[in-house]
Amino acid sequence: MAQNRIAPPSRPVVEIAKFVVIVLLWTASMVTFLLLPDVFLDPCTGIIDLR
């Protein structure tokens, strides 16, 4: 009974937390895919250039 009283208020918080984590991970992956090629790839050759 005690768990049933605690679960309904905390459940939306868990759902929101999951959603926020997913959005942050998706944003981080998008930024990584967009920025890493510009940083590490030579725009003329497309070859990785770490110098």
XYZ file of C-alpha atoms in Angstrom:
51
model
C 0.000 0.000 0.000
C 2.797 2.425 0.850
C 4.492 1.791 -2.485
C 1.220 2.418 -4.309
C 0.942 5.833 -2.637
C 4.543 6.720 -3.503
C 4.538 5.440 -7.098
C 2.029 7.794 -8.774
C 3.816 11.075 -7.859
C 7.297 9.709 -8.668
C 6.321 8.019 -11.919
C 5.909 11.209 -13.996
C 9.228 12.420 -12.602
C 10.893 9.225 -13.821
C 9.266 9.590 -17.253
C 10.382 13.225 -17.505
C 13.903 12.286 -16.399
C 14.080 9.538 -19.046
C 12.843 11.965 -21.694
C 15.378 14.620 -20.688
C 18.231 12.086 -20.726
C 17.196 10.809 -24.168
C 16.963 14.349 -25.551
C 20.357 15.269 -24.100
C 21.987 12.121 -25.494
C 20.386 12.694 -28.911
C 21.519 16.321 -28.939
C 25.043 15.344 -27.896
C 25.222 12.694 -30.628
C 23.948 15.167 -33.240
C 26.486 17.800 -32.160
C 29.234 15.168 -32.216
C 28.326 13.970 -35.714
C 28.095 17.552 -36.988
C 31.214 18.968 -35.339
C 33.722 16.101 -35.360
C 33.992 15.905 -39.177
C 34.639 19.666 -39.307
C 37.297 19.400 -36.597
C 39.117 16.231 -37.657
C 38.511 15.943 -41.407
C 40.277 18.072 -43.956
C 37.415 19.678 -45.900
C 39.306 19.352 -49.197
C 40.391 15.703 -48.997
C 38.042 14.234 -46.380
C 41.044 12.453 -44.872
C 41.466 12.459 -41.096
C 44.065 15.074 -40.240
C 45.024 15.207 -36.562
C 47.853 17.730 -36.968
